[in-house]
CSV table of C-alpha atoms in Angstrom, one decimal:
chain,number,residue,atom,x,y,z
A,25,MET,CA,-29.1,-1.1,-36.5
A,26,THR,CA,-27.7,-0.5,-33.0
A,27,THR,CA,-29.4,-2.4,-30.1
A,28,THR,CA,-30.0,-0.4,-27.0
A,29,PRO,CA,-28.0,-1.6,-24.0
A,30,ARG,CA,-29.7,-2.7,-20.8
A,31,LEU,CA,-27.9,-2.7,-17.4
A,32,LEU,CA,-28.7,-6.0,-15.9
A,33,ALA,CA,-30.6,-6.2,-12.6
A,34,GLU,CA,-28.8,-7.8,-9.6
A,35,TRP,CA,-31.3,-10.6,-9.3
A,36,GLU,CA,-30.7,-11.9,-12.9
A,37,PRO,CA,-28.6,-15.1,-13.2
A,38,GLN,CA,-25.0,-14.7,-12.2
A,39,GLY,CA,-21.8,-16.5,-13.1
A,40,ALA,CA,-19.5,-15.1,-10.4
A,41,VAL,CA,-18.9,-12.3,-7.9
A,42,MET,CA,-15.7,-10.2,-7.7
A,43,LEU,CA,-14.1,-9.6,-4.3
A,44,ALA,CA,-10.8,-7.7,-3.7
A,45,TRP,CA,-9.0,-9.2,-0.7
A,46,PRO,CA,-7.5,-6.8,1.9
A,47,HIS,CA,-3.8,-6.6,2.3
A,48,HIS,CA,-1.2,-4.8,4.4
A,49,GLY,CA,-0.9,-2.0,1.8
A,50,THR,CA,-4.6,-0.9,2.4
A,51,ASP,CA,-6.2,1.0,5.2
A,52,TRP,CA,-7.3,-2.4,6.6
A,53,PHE,CA,-3.8,-3.3,7.8
A,54,SER,CA,-4.4,-2.6,11.5
A,55,ARG,CA,-7.7,-4.4,11.4
A,56,LEU,CA,-6.9,-7.5,9.4
A,57,PRO,CA,-7.4,-10.0,12.3
A,58,GLN,CA,-11.0,-8.8,12.7
A,59,THR,CA,-11.6,-8.3,9.0
A,60,LEU,CA,-10.3,-11.4,7.3
A,61,PRO,CA,-12.9,-13.7,8.9
A,62,VAL,CA,-15.7,-11.6,7.4
A,63,PHE,CA,-14.2,-11.7,4.0
A,64,GLU,CA,-13.9,-15.5,4.3
A,65,ALA,CA,-17.6,-15.7,5.4
A,66,ILE,CA,-18.6,-13.6,2.4
A,67,ALA,CA,-16.5,-15.8,0.1
A,68,LEU,CA,-17.9,-19.0,1.4
A,69,ALA,CA,-21.5,-17.8,1.2
A,70,ILE,CA,-20.9,-16.9,-2.5
A,71,LEU,CA,-19.2,-20.3,-3.2
A,72,HIS,CA,-22.3,-22.1,-1.9
A,73,GLN,CA,-24.1,-20.6,-4.9
A,74,GLN,CA,-21.7,-19.7,-7.7
A,75,HIS,CA,-18.1,-18.9,-8.7
A,76,LEU,CA,-15.9,-16.2,-7.1
A,77,ILE,CA,-13.1,-14.1,-8.5
A,78,ILE,CA,-10.7,-12.9,-5.8
A,79,SER,CA,-8.0,-10.3,-6.6
A,80,SER,CA,-5.1,-9.4,-4.4
A,81,GLU,CA,-2.0,-7.3,-4.7
A,82,ASP,CA,0.1,-9.8,-2.8
A,83,VAL,CA,1.1,-12.7,-5.1
A,84,SER,CA,1.9,-15.0,-2.2
A,85,GLN,CA,-1.5,-14.2,-0.7
A,86,VAL,CA,-3.1,-15.1,-4.0
A,87,GLN,CA,-1.4,-18.5,-4.0
A,88,ASN,CA,-2.4,-19.2,-0.4
A,89,LEU,CA,-6.0,-18.1,-1.0
A,90,GLN,CA,-6.2,-20.4,-4.1
A,91,ARG,CA,-5.1,-23.4,-2.1
A,92,HIS,CA,-7.3,-22.5,0.8
A,93,PHE,CA,-10.5,-22.1,-1.2
A,94,ASP,CA,-9.7,-25.1,-3.4
A,95,ARG,CA,-9.5,-27.2,-0.3
A,96,LEU,CA,-12.7,-25.8,1.2
A,97,CYS,CA,-14.7,-26.2,-2.0
A,98,GLN,CA,-13.6,-29.8,-2.3
A,99,GLU,CA,-14.2,-30.7,1.4
A,100,GLN,CA,-17.6,-29.1,1.4
A,101,SER,CA,-18.6,-30.1,-2.1
A,102,LEU,CA,-19.4,-26.5,-3.0
A,103,PRO,CA,-20.9,-25.8,-6.4
A,104,GLY,CA,-18.7,-22.7,-6.9
A,105,ARG,CA,-15.0,-22.4,-7.5
A,106,ALA,CA,-12.6,-19.6,-6.6
A,107,LEU,CA,-10.3,-18.0,-9.0
A,108,CYS,CA,-7.6,-16.0,-7.2
A,109,LEU,CA,-5.5,-13.6,-9.3
A,110,PRO,CA,-3.0,-10.9,-8.7
A,111,ALA,CA,-4.1,-7.3,-9.3
A,112,PRO,CA,-2.6,-4.3,-7.5
A,113,SER,CA,-5.2,-2.3,-5.6
A,114,ASN,CA,-5.5,0.8,-3.4
A,115,ASP,CA,-8.5,-0.6,-1.4
A,116,THR,CA,-11.1,-3.3,-1.5
A,117,TRP,CA,-14.4,-1.7,-2.7
A,118,ALA,CA,-15.0,-3.8,-5.8
A,119,ARG,CA,-18.5,-2.4,-6.1
A,120,ASP,CA,-17.2,0.9,-7.2
A,121,PHE,CA,-14.3,-0.1,-9.5
A,122,GLY,CA,-15.7,-3.4,-10.9
A,123,PRO,CA,-17.2,-3.6,-14.4
A,124,LEU,CA,-20.9,-2.9,-15.0
A,125,ALA,CA,-22.6,-5.6,-17.2
A,126,VAL,CA,-25.1,-4.7,-19.9
A,127,GLN,CA,-27.1,-6.8,-22.2
A,128,GLN,CA,-26.9,-5.6,-25.8
A,129,GLY,CA,-28.8,-7.9,-28.2
A,130,SER,CA,-27.6,-11.4,-27.6
A,131,ARG,CA,-24.3,-10.2,-26.1
A,132,VAL,CA,-23.2,-9.3,-22.6
A,133,ARG,CA,-20.7,-6.4,-22.5
A,134,LEU,CA,-18.6,-5.3,-19.5
A,135,LEU,CA,-18.2,-1.6,-19.2
A,136,ASP,CA,-15.1,-0.3,-17.4
A,137,PHE,CA,-15.9,3.2,-16.2
A,138,THR,CA,-13.3,5.5,-14.7
A,139,PHE,CA,-12.9,5.3,-10.9
A,140,ASN,CA,-11.4,8.4,-9.3
A,141,GLY,CA,-11.6,7.6,-5.6
A,142,TRP,CA,-15.1,9.1,-5.1
A,143,GLY,CA,-14.2,12.5,-6.5
A,144,GLY,CA,-10.5,12.5,-5.7
A,145,LYS,CA,-10.9,11.9,-2.0
A,146,TYR,CA,-8.5,8.9,-2.0
A,147,PRO,CA,-5.8,7.4,-4.2
A,148,SER,CA,-7.4,5.3,-6.9
A,149,GLU,CA,-4.9,4.6,-9.7
A,150,LYS,CA,-4.5,1.0,-8.9
A,151,ASP,CA,-8.2,0.4,-8.3
A,152,ASN,CA,-8.9,1.9,-11.6
A,153,ALA,CA,-6.8,-0.7,-13.3
A,154,VAL,CA,-8.0,-3.8,-11.5
A,155,ASN,CA,-10.5,-4.7,-14.2
A,156,SER,CA,-7.8,-4.5,-16.9
A,157,HIS,CA,-5.5,-6.8,-14.9
A,158,LEU,CA,-8.2,-9.3,-14.4
A,159,ALA,CA,-9.3,-9.2,-18.1
A,160,TRP,CA,-5.6,-9.7,-19.2
A,161,GLN,CA,-5.6,-12.9,-17.1
A,162,GLN,CA,-8.9,-14.0,-18.8
A,163,ALA,CA,-10.9,-13.8,-15.6
A,164,PHE,CA,-13.9,-12.8,-17.6
A,165,GLY,CA,-13.5,-15.5,-20.3
A,166,ARG,CA,-14.3,-14.4,-23.8
A,167,HIS,CA,-15.9,-11.1,-22.6
A,168,ARG,CA,-13.7,-8.1,-23.2
A,169,LEU,CA,-13.8,-4.8,-21.3
A,170,LYS,CA,-15.0,-1.7,-23.0
A,171,LYS,CA,-13.3,1.3,-21.4
A,172,VAL,CA,-15.6,4.3,-20.8
A,173,ASP,CA,-13.8,7.6,-20.2
A,174,TRP,CA,-16.4,8.8,-17.7
A,175,VAL,CA,-16.5,8.6,-13.9
A,176,LEU,CA,-19.1,6.2,-12.4
A,177,GLU,CA,-19.2,4.0,-9.4
A,178,GLY,CA,-21.3,0.8,-9.2
A,179,GLY,CA,-22.6,1.8,-5.8
A,180,SER,CA,-24.1,4.9,-7.2
A,181,VAL,CA,-26.6,3.3,-9.6
A,182,GLU,CA,-29.5,1.0,-8.9
A,183,THR,CA,-31.7,-0.5,-11.6
A,184,ASP,CA,-34.7,-2.7,-12.1
A,185,GLY,CA,-33.2,-4.2,-15.2
A,186,GLN,CA,-36.0,-2.7,-17.3
A,187,GLY,CA,-34.4,0.7,-18.0
A,188,THR,CA,-35.1,2.5,-14.7
A,189,LEU,CA,-32.3,4.2,-12.7
A,190,LEU,CA,-32.6,5.0,-9.0
A,191,THR,CA,-29.8,7.3,-7.8
A,192,THR,CA,-28.9,10.4,-5.9
A,193,ARG,CA,-28.2,13.9,-7.3
A,194,HIS,CA,-25.6,14.6,-4.7
A,195,CYS,CA,-23.4,11.8,-6.0
A,196,LEU,CA,-24.0,11.7,-9.8
A,197,LEU,CA,-24.0,15.5,-10.2
A,198,ASP,CA,-20.9,16.0,-8.1
A,199,PRO,CA,-18.5,18.2,-10.1
A,200,ALA,CA,-15.5,16.2,-8.7
A,201,ARG,CA,-16.7,13.3,-10.8
A,202,ASN,CA,-17.4,14.6,-14.3
A,203,GLY,CA,-16.8,18.3,-14.1
A,204,SER,CA,-19.7,20.7,-14.7
A,205,GLN,CA,-22.0,18.3,-16.5
A,206,ASN,CA,-25.6,19.0,-15.7
A,207,GLN,CA,-28.4,16.6,-15.1
A,208,VAL,CA,-29.4,16.5,-18.8
A,209,GLN,CA,-25.9,15.7,-19.9
A,210,VAL,CA,-25.5,13.0,-17.2
A,211,GLU,CA,-28.7,11.4,-18.2
A,212,GLN,CA,-27.7,11.4,-21.9
A,213,MET,CA,-24.4,9.5,-21.0
A,214,LEU,CA,-26.3,7.1,-18.8
A,215,ARG,CA,-28.9,6.5,-21.5
A,216,GLN,CA,-26.2,5.9,-24.1
A,217,GLN,CA,-24.0,3.6,-22.1
A,218,LEU,CA,-26.5,1.8,-19.8
A,219,GLY,CA,-29.8,2.2,-21.6
A,220,PHE,CA,-31.7,4.1,-18.9
A,221,GLU,CA,-34.9,5.7,-20.0
A,222,HIS,CA,-36.6,6.3,-16.7
A,223,PHE,CA,-34.7,8.3,-14.0
A,224,LEU,CA,-35.6,8.5,-10.3
A,225,TRP,CA,-33.4,11.1,-8.6
A,226,LEU,CA,-33.3,11.2,-4.8
A,227,ASP,CA,-32.4,14.5,-3.1
A,228,HIS,CA,-32.1,13.2,0.4
A,229,GLY,CA,-30.3,10.5,2.4
A,230,ASN,CA,-27.2,12.1,3.8
A,231,LEU,CA,-25.5,9.5,6.0
A,232,GLU,CA,-23.0,10.5,8.6
A,233,GLY,CA,-19.7,8.8,8.0
A,234,ASP,CA,-20.4,8.2,4.3
A,235,ASP,CA,-17.6,9.5,2.1
A,236,THR,CA,-19.2,8.5,-1.3
A,237,ASP,CA,-21.5,11.6,-1.5
A,238,GLY,CA,-24.6,9.5,-1.2
A,239,HIS,CA,-24.3,6.1,-2.8
A,240,ILE,CA,-27.8,4.7,-3.5
A,241,ASP,CA,-26.8,1.2,-2.4
A,242,THR,CA,-26.7,2.3,1.3
A,243,LEU,CA,-30.1,4.0,1.0
A,244,ALA,CA,-32.7,2.3,-1.3
A,245,ARG,CA,-32.5,-0.8,-3.4
A,246,PHE,CA,-34.7,-2.6,-6.0
A,247,CYS,CA,-35.8,-6.0,-4.8
A,248,SER,CA,-37.8,-6.6,-7.9
A,249,PRO,CA,-39.0,-4.3,-10.7
A,250,GLY,CA,-41.9,-3.0,-8.6
A,251,CYS,CA,-40.4,-3.2,-5.1
A,252,ILE,CA,-37.9,-0.9,-3.3
A,253,ALA,CA,-36.5,-1.6,0.1
A,254,TYR,CA,-35.3,1.6,1.8
A,255,VAL,CA,-33.7,2.9,5.0
A,256,ARG,CA,-36.2,4.5,7.4
A,257,CYS,CA,-35.2,6.6,10.4
A,258,ASP,CA,-38.1,6.9,12.8
A,259,ASP,CA,-36.2,8.2,15.8
A,260,PRO,CA,-36.9,12.0,16.1
A,261,SER,CA,-33.9,12.4,18.4
A,262,ASP,CA,-31.5,11.1,15.7
A,263,SER,CA,-29.6,13.7,13.6
A,264,HIS,CA,-30.7,11.8,10.4
A,265,TYR,CA,-34.4,12.0,11.2
A,266,GLN,CA,-35.5,15.0,9.1
A,267,ASP,CA,-33.5,14.1,6.0
A,268,PHE,CA,-34.5,10.5,6.0
A,269,GLN,CA,-38.2,11.4,6.5
A,270,ALA,CA,-37.9,13.6,3.5
A,271,MET,CA,-36.3,10.7,1.5
A,272,GLU,CA,-39.2,8.5,2.5
A,273,ALA,CA,-41.7,11.1,1.3
A,274,GLN,CA,-39.9,11.5,-2.0
A,275,LEU,CA,-39.8,7.7,-2.6
A,276,LYS,CA,-43.6,7.7,-2.1
A,277,THR,CA,-43.9,10.1,-5.1
A,278,PHE,CA,-41.9,7.9,-7.4
A,279,ARG,CA,-43.7,6.0,-10.1
A,280,GLN,CA,-42.7,3.1,-12.3
A,281,ALA,CA,-42.4,3.5,-16.0
A,282,ASN,CA,-46.0,2.2,-16.3
A,283,SER,CA,-47.1,5.0,-13.9
A,284,GLU,CA,-47.8,2.5,-11.0
A,285,PRO,CA,-46.5,3.3,-7.6
A,286,TYR,CA,-43.7,1.3,-6.0
A,287,HIS,CA,-44.2,-1.2,-3.2
A,288,LEU,CA,-42.0,0.3,-0.6
A,289,VAL,CA,-40.5,-1.8,2.2
A,290,PRO,CA,-38.9,0.1,5.1
A,291,LEU,CA,-35.8,-1.3,6.7
A,292,PRO,CA,-35.1,-0.6,10.3
A,293,TRP,CA,-32.6,2.0,11.5
A,294,PRO,CA,-29.7,0.3,13.4
A,295,GLU,CA,-28.6,1.8,16.6
A,296,ALA,CA,-25.7,4.2,16.2
A,297,ILE,CA,-22.3,2.6,15.6
A,298,PHE,CA,-19.2,4.6,16.2
A,299,SER,CA,-15.5,4.2,15.2
A,300,ASP,CA,-12.8,4.0,17.8
A,301,ASP,CA,-12.3,7.7,17.6
A,302,GLY,CA,-16.0,8.5,18.1
A,303,GLU,CA,-17.0,9.1,14.5
A,304,ARG,CA,-20.5,7.8,13.6
A,305,LEU,CA,-20.3,5.1,10.9
A,306,PRO,CA,-22.8,4.7,8.0
A,307,ALA,CA,-24.3,1.3,8.9
A,308,THR,CA,-27.5,0.4,7.1
A,309,TYR,CA,-29.3,-2.8,6.1
A,310,ALA,CA,-29.8,-1.6,2.5
A,311,ASN,CA,-26.2,-2.8,1.6
A,312,PHE,CA,-27.3,-6.4,0.9
A,313,LEU,CA,-26.0,-8.5,-2.0
A,314,ILE,CA,-28.3,-10.6,-4.2
A,315,ILE,CA,-26.7,-13.7,-5.6
A,316,ASN,CA,-28.1,-16.9,-7.2
A,317,GLY,CA,-30.5,-18.5,-4.7
A,318,ALA,CA,-29.6,-16.2,-1.7
A,319,VAL,CA,-29.3,-12.7,-0.4
A,320,LEU,CA,-26.3,-11.8,1.8
A,321,VAL,CA,-27.4,-9.3,4.4
A,322,PRO,CA,-25.1,-7.1,6.5
A,323,VAL,CA,-25.8,-7.3,10.2
A,324,TYR,CA,-24.1,-5.4,13.0
A,325,GLY,CA,-24.7,-7.2,16.3
A,326,VAL,CA,-27.5,-4.8,17.3
A,327,PRO,CA,-31.2,-5.4,18.2
A,328,GLN,CA,-32.5,-4.3,14.8
A,329,ASP,CA,-30.7,-7.1,12.9
A,330,GLN,CA,-33.6,-9.6,13.1
A,331,GLN,CA,-36.2,-7.0,12.1
A,332,ALA,CA,-34.1,-6.3,9.0
A,333,LEU,CA,-33.9,-9.9,8.1
A,334,ASP,CA,-37.6,-10.4,8.6
A,335,ALA,CA,-38.4,-7.3,6.3
A,336,LEU,CA,-36.1,-8.6,3.5
A,337,ALA,CA,-37.4,-12.1,3.7
A,338,GLY,CA,-40.7,-10.9,2.3
A,339,CYS,CA,-38.9,-9.2,-0.6
A,340,PHE,CA,-37.0,-12.3,-1.8
A,341,PRO,CA,-39.3,-15.4,-1.8
A,342,GLY,CA,-37.3,-18.4,-3.0
A,343,ARG,CA,-34.0,-17.0,-1.8
A,344,THR,CA,-32.2,-17.9,1.4
A,345,LEU,CA,-31.2,-14.9,3.5
A,346,VAL,CA,-27.6,-15.2,4.8
A,347,PRO,CA,-26.7,-12.7,7.6
A,348,VAL,CA,-23.0,-11.6,7.6
A,349,ASN,CA,-21.7,-9.7,10.6
A,350,CYS,CA,-20.2,-6.6,9.1
A,351,ARG,CA,-19.3,-4.7,12.3
A,352,SER,CA,-15.6,-4.8,11.5
A,353,ILE,CA,-16.3,-3.8,7.8
A,354,ILE,CA,-18.3,-0.7,8.6
A,355,ALA,CA,-15.3,0.6,10.5
A,356,GLN,CA,-13.9,1.5,7.0
A,357,HIS,CA,-17.1,3.3,6.1
A,358,GLY,CA,-18.6,0.6,3.8
A,359,SER,CA,-20.4,-2.7,4.1
A,360,LEU,CA,-21.2,-5.9,2.3
A,361,HIS,CA,-22.5,-4.7,-1.1
A,362,CYS,CA,-19.7,-2.2,-1.3
A,363,LEU,CA,-17.1,-5.0,-1.2
A,364,THR,CA,-18.6,-7.0,-4.0
A,365,MET,CA,-19.5,-6.9,-7.7
A,366,GLN,CA,-21.7,-9.5,-9.4
A,367,LEU,CA,-20.9,-10.7,-12.9
A,368,PRO,CA,-23.6,-12.2,-15.1
A,369,GLN,CA,-24.1,-15.8,-16.2
A,370,GLY,CA,-21.3,-16.8,-18.6
A,371,VAL,CA,-18.8,-14.3,-17.4
A,372,TRP,CA,-16.3,-16.7,-16.0
A,373,GLY,CA,-13.0,-17.5,-17.5
A,374,HIS,CA,-12.0,-20.9,-16.3
A,375,ASP,CA,-14.8,-23.4,-17.3
């Protein structure tokens, strides 16, 4: 008898977090002085709670990072350890090419979906092979990868860990991902691979500067099985206003699998942030990362930062909120959650 898989919720016990370090061969090369301190802040916040797997294309950088974090972990008596390994990459968005972890019976399985650069927008061949490189070096311990010949990015799926999927039609039904598959066919694949039975499809939430076609992890997030934190735009003069008001209205119609409504927690709308060439950037507070004992929250050096932290504090009793200034990260059109991929307890290759 085959056991139904279950995509694990982010708040379940974790063993490590994946992070792909930026290097000169990525789009970050001109911003490395501003960017590297943010990556280090994220890494240290994770190591205060659990292990960290860092990949980099640059072998000498791997060696330097290993020495650096070994020293910091020892000096600060941190509970986590860093494992730095070589793996060629096109970019640093581990959320979208990292493996998705499912529970199946008593076993945890790591699913390695195809990553095609958000529908062929950017080169992705190296990113699509990062998981295989890490698995070959036993980064995941005894856990093997299961290749899934289907395009899916981790930032496009949000779950309560109980069989519910929260996502957007604009992304998952994009023909540049999986051809002409319709919603029924997409749901069938997600049910088969990730065990989803209850589907919540958002039709709104178009962020300026977003090149993922509407990843849910910038819009609305499960904080617990019955609670969703979401981005609210309450400025009628903002170009996002109508679409995000419609998203809020749709969220209010959603019901849990037991037919109960969700507890909805609005997150503030940060003041507009622009790139050096005047393009609006997709900054939101929904791109937080839940880890053991803490929640890492992107902030942007704007007045709404504290309001966002206050709102999320009520969603995560018992966890410490750690603000991380992601102003330099959002310049590349992503934020904190986009950079990271959590791995469940036991998925760690060097104990």
